[in-house]
Structures are given as structure tokens and as C-alpha cells.
Amino acid sequence: MKKLLTLLFLASLPALTLASGGEGIKLDSVNIDLGDKVSLQRGARIFVNYCLSCHSASYMRYNRMGHDLGISEELVKENLLFAADKVGDLMKAVMPKEDAKLWFGVAPPDLSLVTRARKPEWFYTYMRSFYRDTKSPSGWNNTVFPHVAMPHVLYEWQGDQRAVFKKDAHGVEVFEGFELERPGTMSKEKYDEAMRDLTNFMVYLGEPAKLVRYRIGIYVLIFLAVFLVFAYLLKKEYWKDVH
Ligand code: HEC
């Protein structure tokens, strides 16, 4: 029985990986660390500055984010409040949904849960896989999300990439890799690092309570350790009379 189950599981693996990725494109791994506050703060800054113009994260309030990431209300007000008036506001996109739909053909989706609906690796690879495509209305395409309606908003950082495709034995075009046509203001390593910070922040955004849970978790473990001593002493006390 066990063997049969293992076999079934192994047989379904290719289907599982195909269902989660973008048309068989290899996703790059990303080091997520919700304990890295500096990385989360950098990610928050990128998100607020470059994504909130079109996308919302409408389950999150600015002051909650500030509190979680250790950013004071003054700093939130000065540096992160472009799209709202009050620190208690929800993180709503600047551009009304109807206008965005008119501009791009599709309304930019709310990004609160994107790293849970997709995967952190998907998001990280997506943000690094935009390439120039003269046939697309925005001038951009993406190997992870073919014919995406989103333009590459960070191209000044990353530069312009060209995607190289090669025909395989069956005449099907297979993605080979990227070639940098015009460098951006960041090196590849710097851009990857910035996208890792952004992915880290998106993972936090998908489940903000995780940070609180980690903190409480440590106290719970300390409590259990102390409790164990008392429980042990109590057990000894009870069993003394039985023996
Ligand atoms: C100019 C408007 C605009 C900006 C700015 C923008 N996006 Fe988008 N984005 C879009 C549109 C439009 C789509 C929908 C694409 C589609 O469905 O073809 C999209 C789709 C996405 C998706 C895919 C969502 C999904 O699951 O289908 C992700 C992820 C994403 N954007 C991330 C970002 C991030 C991160 C930023 C900031 C660095 C950003 N976007 C900035 C317009 C924008």
C-alpha cells in the first residue's frame, strides 16, 4: 500500500510542478527571512514607491505595516505616504480601477496575497524576467507570465533585457536565457538583492500575523520549558504516595 502511494505521489509530481509554475519556466529560489527587518523595510519602500500607483494591498494599513516593521509613524508619514493622507488608511492604489482597465486592458490585481496564490519563487522570478518585446502593446513581455499587461516598471534599475529563444527538435521555441542589451542603474546582483527584499516584503504582506506568531512562539517555548519543571515536580509528588 505504502509503495503504491509513493508511486502515485511520484507520478503526480510533474503535474504538480507544471500547475504551479509558468509554462515550465524554471523558478529561481529566493531566501525569505521575515526576521530581517532591514530587508522588509527596503521591500516596503520599493512597493510603496513603485507598485502602489497601480496595485493595492487593501488588507494592510500604513500604521500597521510601520508598527510591524519597526518604522516610526513620523518616518511612515515622511517616506511612505504618497498614496494616502492618513497613517491609518488602507494601502489603496492611486489609480482608479476603471482607469487602469482602460489603460492596460486588465485591472492590476490586489497584491496582498500574491505570494500565497502564486509562490515567493514565482514572484521573485517574475520581477526579474521582463524583456523587451516590440510586438506587445506595452513594449514588454515576461517569460514567467507571457503577454503580461504590466509594463516593466523597474527597467531603469534592471536595464533592458532581450530573451533568447531556440527552436528544439520539434520546432518549438524554447527559452534559453536573457541577454542584457542596455545596463540599468543597478548591477545584476544589486537588482536581485532589491527583488529579494521586495519578495520578502510581499511574503510578510500575505500573512502579517506571522511576525507576531514568531515572537509569541518564543515566549510559548520558554513558558513550556518552565512549566515542564513544575509538572515534573508535581508528578513526583503525586507518585510518592502511590509507591
Ligand atoms: C503602471 C501600472 C502598474 C504598476 C506601476 C505595477 N504593475 Fe503590476 N500589474 C499591472 C497590470 C495591468 C497587471 C495585470 C497583468 C495581466 O493580467 O496581464 C499587473 C500584474 C502584476 C502581477 C501578476 C499578478 C497575478 O497574480 O496575476 C504581479 C505579481 C505584479 N503586477 C507585481 C507588481 C509589482 C511588485 C509592482 C511594483 C514594483 C508592480 N506590479 C507595478 C500594472 C502595474
Coordinates of C-alpha atoms and ligand atoms in Angstrom, one line a residue:
M1 CA 0.0 0.0 0.0
K2 CA 2.8 2.4 1.0
K3 CA 4.6 1.6 -2.2
L4 CA 1.6 2.3 -4.2
L5 CA 1.0 5.6 -2.5
T6 CA 4.7 6.6 -3.1
L7 CA 4.4 5.6 -6.7
L8 CA 1.2 7.7 -7.1
F9 CA 2.8 10.7 -5.5
L10 CA 5.9 10.4 -7.7
A11 CA 3.8 10.0 -10.8
S12 CA 1.9 13.2 -10.0
L13 CA 5.0 15.3 -9.4
P14 CA 5.4 16.6 -12.9
A15 CA 1.8 17.7 -12.9
L16 CA 2.2 19.5 -9.6
T17 CA 5.3 21.4 -10.8
L18 CA 3.6 22.4 -14.1
A19 CA 0.5 23.6 -12.3
S20 CA 2.5 25.9 -10.0
G21 CA 5.0 27.4 -12.4
G22 CA 4.7 29.4 -15.6
E23 CA 4.7 27.1 -18.6
G24 CA 7.7 25.0 -17.5
I25 CA 9.9 28.0 -16.9
K26 CA 12.4 27.3 -14.1
L27 CA 11.7 29.4 -11.0
D28 CA 14.7 30.8 -9.1
S29 CA 14.9 30.1 -5.4
V30 CA 14.8 33.1 -3.0
N31 CA 16.0 33.4 0.6
I32 CA 12.9 34.5 2.6
D33 CA 13.7 35.8 6.1
L34 CA 10.9 37.6 7.9
G35 CA 13.3 38.2 10.8
D36 CA 15.4 40.5 8.5
K37 CA 13.7 43.9 9.3
V38 CA 16.0 45.9 7.2
S39 CA 15.2 43.8 4.1
L40 CA 11.5 44.1 4.9
Q41 CA 11.8 47.9 5.2
R42 CA 13.6 48.2 1.9
G43 CA 11.0 46.0 0.3
A44 CA 8.2 48.2 1.7
R45 CA 9.8 51.2 0.3
I46 CA 10.0 49.7 -3.2
F47 CA 6.4 48.5 -3.0
V48 CA 5.0 51.9 -1.9
N49 CA 7.1 53.9 -4.4
Y50 CA 6.8 51.7 -7.5
C51 CA 3.7 49.5 -7.2
L52 CA 1.0 51.3 -5.2
S53 CA 0.4 53.6 -8.1
C54 CA -1.4 50.7 -9.9
H55 CA -1.8 47.9 -7.3
S56 CA -3.5 47.9 -3.9
A57 CA -2.7 45.9 -0.8
S58 CA -6.1 46.7 0.6
Y59 CA -5.9 44.5 3.7
M60 CA -3.0 46.5 5.1
R61 CA -2.9 49.8 6.8
Y62 CA 0.2 52.0 6.7
N63 CA 0.5 52.3 10.5
R64 CA 0.1 48.5 11.0
M65 CA 2.9 48.0 8.5
G66 CA 5.1 50.6 10.2
H67 CA 4.5 49.0 13.6
D68 CA 5.3 45.5 12.3
L69 CA 8.4 46.6 10.5
G70 CA 9.7 48.9 13.2
I71 CA 9.2 52.1 11.2
S72 CA 8.1 55.1 13.3
E73 CA 4.8 56.9 12.4
E74 CA 6.9 60.1 11.5
L75 CA 9.0 58.1 9.1
V76 CA 5.9 56.4 7.6
K77 CA 4.4 59.9 7.1
E78 CA 7.5 61.4 5.6
N79 CA 8.6 58.5 3.3
L80 CA 5.8 56.1 2.6
L81 CA 2.6 58.1 2.5
F82 CA 2.3 59.0 -1.2
A83 CA -0.9 57.3 -2.0
A84 CA -2.9 58.2 1.2
D85 CA -3.4 61.0 3.6
K86 CA -3.5 59.3 7.0
V87 CA -1.3 56.6 8.5
G88 CA -4.4 54.7 9.5
D89 CA -5.5 54.4 5.8
L90 CA -5.6 51.2 3.9
M91 CA -3.0 50.8 1.2
K92 CA -5.1 51.5 -1.8
A93 CA -3.8 52.1 -5.4
V94 CA -3.6 55.7 -6.6
M95 CA -5.1 54.8 -10.0
P96 CA -8.8 54.1 -10.0
K97 CA -9.5 50.5 -11.2
E98 CA -11.7 51.7 -14.2
D99 CA -8.9 53.9 -15.5
A100 CA -6.3 51.2 -15.1
K101 CA -8.5 48.8 -17.0
L102 CA -8.9 51.3 -19.8
W103 CA -5.1 51.8 -19.9
F104 CA -3.9 48.2 -19.6
G105 CA -6.9 46.2 -20.7
V106 CA -6.9 44.4 -17.3
A107 CA -7.1 46.0 -13.9
P108 CA -3.9 45.4 -11.9
P109 CA -4.9 42.9 -9.2
D110 CA -4.7 43.4 -5.5
L111 CA -1.2 42.1 -4.4
S112 CA -1.9 41.3 -0.8
L113 CA -1.9 37.6 -1.3
V114 CA 0.1 37.2 -4.5
T115 CA 3.0 35.2 -2.9
R116 CA 0.4 32.8 -1.4
A117 CA -1.7 32.5 -4.6
R118 CA 1.5 32.0 -6.6
K119 CA 4.7 31.3 -4.8
P120 CA 7.5 33.5 -3.5
E121 CA 9.8 31.9 -6.1
W122 CA 7.3 32.8 -8.8
F123 CA 7.1 36.4 -7.7
Y124 CA 10.9 36.7 -7.4
T125 CA 11.5 35.2 -10.9
Y126 CA 8.6 37.2 -12.4
M127 CA 10.1 40.5 -11.2
R128 CA 13.4 39.6 -12.9
S129 CA 12.0 38.2 -16.2
F130 CA 10.7 41.2 -18.1
Y131 CA 12.1 41.6 -21.5
R132 CA 11.7 44.0 -24.5
D133 CA 9.1 42.9 -27.0
T134 CA 8.1 45.2 -29.8
K135 CA 5.0 43.1 -30.6
S136 CA 3.5 43.7 -27.2
P137 CA 1.3 46.8 -26.6
S138 CA 3.4 47.9 -23.5
G139 CA 6.7 47.1 -25.3
W140 CA 7.4 44.5 -22.6
N141 CA 6.8 40.8 -22.2
N142 CA 7.7 38.3 -19.4
T143 CA 8.8 34.7 -19.6
V144 CA 7.1 33.7 -16.4
F145 CA 3.8 35.5 -17.4
P146 CA 3.7 35.5 -21.2
H147 CA 1.8 38.5 -22.7
V148 CA 1.5 40.2 -19.3
A149 CA -0.2 43.6 -19.5
M150 CA 2.1 45.1 -16.9
P151 CA 5.0 47.2 -18.2
H152 CA 8.4 46.7 -16.6
V153 CA 8.2 49.5 -14.0
L154 CA 11.7 48.9 -12.7
Y155 CA 13.5 48.8 -16.0
E156 CA 15.7 51.8 -15.1
W157 CA 17.2 49.7 -12.3
Q158 CA 17.5 46.4 -14.2
G159 CA 18.1 47.8 -17.7
D160 CA 16.7 46.3 -20.9
Q161 CA 16.9 42.5 -21.4
R162 CA 16.4 40.5 -24.5
A163 CA 15.1 37.0 -24.3
V164 CA 16.8 34.4 -26.4
F165 CA 14.7 31.6 -27.7
K166 CA 15.9 28.5 -29.6
K167 CA 13.9 26.0 -31.6
D168 CA 14.1 22.5 -30.3
A169 CA 13.9 19.3 -32.4
H170 CA 10.1 19.6 -32.8
G171 CA 10.4 23.3 -33.9
V172 CA 9.0 24.5 -30.6
E173 CA 10.6 27.7 -29.3
V174 CA 12.3 27.1 -26.0
F175 CA 13.6 29.9 -23.8
E176 CA 17.4 29.9 -23.5
G177 CA 18.2 32.9 -21.3
F178 CA 18.5 36.6 -21.1
E179 CA 20.9 39.0 -22.7
L180 CA 21.4 42.5 -21.2
E181 CA 21.1 45.0 -24.1
R182 CA 21.3 48.2 -22.1
P183 CA 22.5 48.1 -18.5
G184 CA 20.4 49.8 -15.8
T185 CA 21.5 51.8 -12.8
M186 CA 21.9 48.6 -10.8
S187 CA 24.2 45.7 -11.3
K188 CA 22.6 42.3 -11.6
E189 CA 23.5 41.4 -8.0
K190 CA 22.1 44.7 -6.7
Y191 CA 18.8 44.3 -8.7
D192 CA 18.4 40.6 -7.5
E193 CA 19.0 41.8 -3.9
A194 CA 16.4 44.5 -4.3
M195 CA 13.9 42.0 -5.7
R196 CA 14.7 39.6 -2.8
D197 CA 13.8 42.5 -0.4
L198 CA 10.6 43.1 -2.3
T199 CA 9.7 39.4 -2.3
N200 CA 10.4 39.2 1.4
F201 CA 8.0 42.1 2.0
M202 CA 5.3 40.5 -0.2
V203 CA 5.5 37.4 1.9
Y204 CA 5.1 39.5 5.0
L205 CA 2.1 41.2 3.3
G206 CA 0.5 37.9 2.6
E207 CA 0.5 36.9 6.3
P208 CA 1.4 39.8 8.6
A209 CA 0.4 37.8 11.7
K210 CA 3.4 35.6 11.0
L211 CA 5.8 38.1 12.6
V212 CA 3.6 38.3 15.7
R213 CA 3.4 34.5 15.8
Y214 CA 7.2 34.1 15.7
R215 CA 7.5 36.5 18.6
I216 CA 4.8 34.8 20.7
G217 CA 6.2 31.4 19.7
I218 CA 9.5 32.1 21.6
Y219 CA 7.6 33.0 24.8
V220 CA 5.4 29.9 24.5
L221 CA 8.5 27.7 24.3
I222 CA 10.0 29.5 27.3
F223 CA 6.8 29.0 29.2
L224 CA 6.6 25.3 28.3
A225 CA 10.2 24.8 29.5
V226 CA 9.4 26.3 32.9
F227 CA 6.1 24.5 33.1
L228 CA 7.8 21.2 32.4
V229 CA 9.9 21.6 35.6
F230 CA 6.8 22.2 37.7
A231 CA 4.8 19.4 36.0
Y232 CA 7.7 17.0 36.7
L233 CA 7.9 18.0 40.4
L234 CA 4.1 17.7 40.7
K235 CA 4.2 14.2 39.1
K236 CA 6.9 13.1 41.6
E237 CA 4.8 14.5 44.5
Y238 CA 1.7 12.5 43.4
W239 CA 3.5 9.3 42.7
K240 CA 5.3 9.4 46.1
D241 CA 2.1 8.2 47.8
V242 CA 1.4 5.5 45.2
H243 CA 4.7 3.7 45.6
Ligands
HEC1 C1 1.6 51.0 -14.5 C2 0.8 50.2 -13.7 C3 1.5 49.1 -12.9 C4 2.5 49.3 -12.0 C5 3.2 50.6 -11.5 C6 2.8 47.9 -11.5 N1 2.0 47.0 -12.0 FE1 2.0 45.0 -11.6 N2 0.5 44.7 -13.0 C7 -0.1 45.7 -13.7 C8 -1.2 45.1 -14.6 C9 -2.0 45.9 -15.6 C10 -1.2 43.8 -14.3 C11 -2.1 42.7 -14.8 C12 -1.3 41.9 -15.9 C13 -2.1 40.9 -16.6 O1 -3.0 40.3 -16.0 O2 -1.8 40.7 -17.8 C14 -0.1 43.5 -13.3 C15 0.2 42.3 -12.7 C16 1.1 42.1 -11.7 C17 1.4 40.8 -11.1 C18 0.8 39.5 -11.5 C19 -0.4 39.2 -10.6 C20 -1.1 37.9 -10.8 O3 -1.0 37.0 -9.9 O4 -1.7 37.8 -11.9 C21 2.3 41.0 -10.2 C22 3.0 39.9 -9.3 C23 2.7 42.4 -10.2 N3 1.9 43.0 -11.1 C24 3.6 43.0 -9.4 C25 3.9 44.3 -9.4 C26 4.9 44.9 -8.5 C27 5.7 44.2 -7.5 C28 5.0 46.3 -8.9 C29 5.9 47.3 -8.3 C30 7.4 47.0 -8.5 C31 4.0 46.5 -9.9 N4 3.4 45.3 -10.2 C32 3.8 47.7 -10.5 C33 0.2 47.1 -13.7 C34 1.2 47.6 -12.9

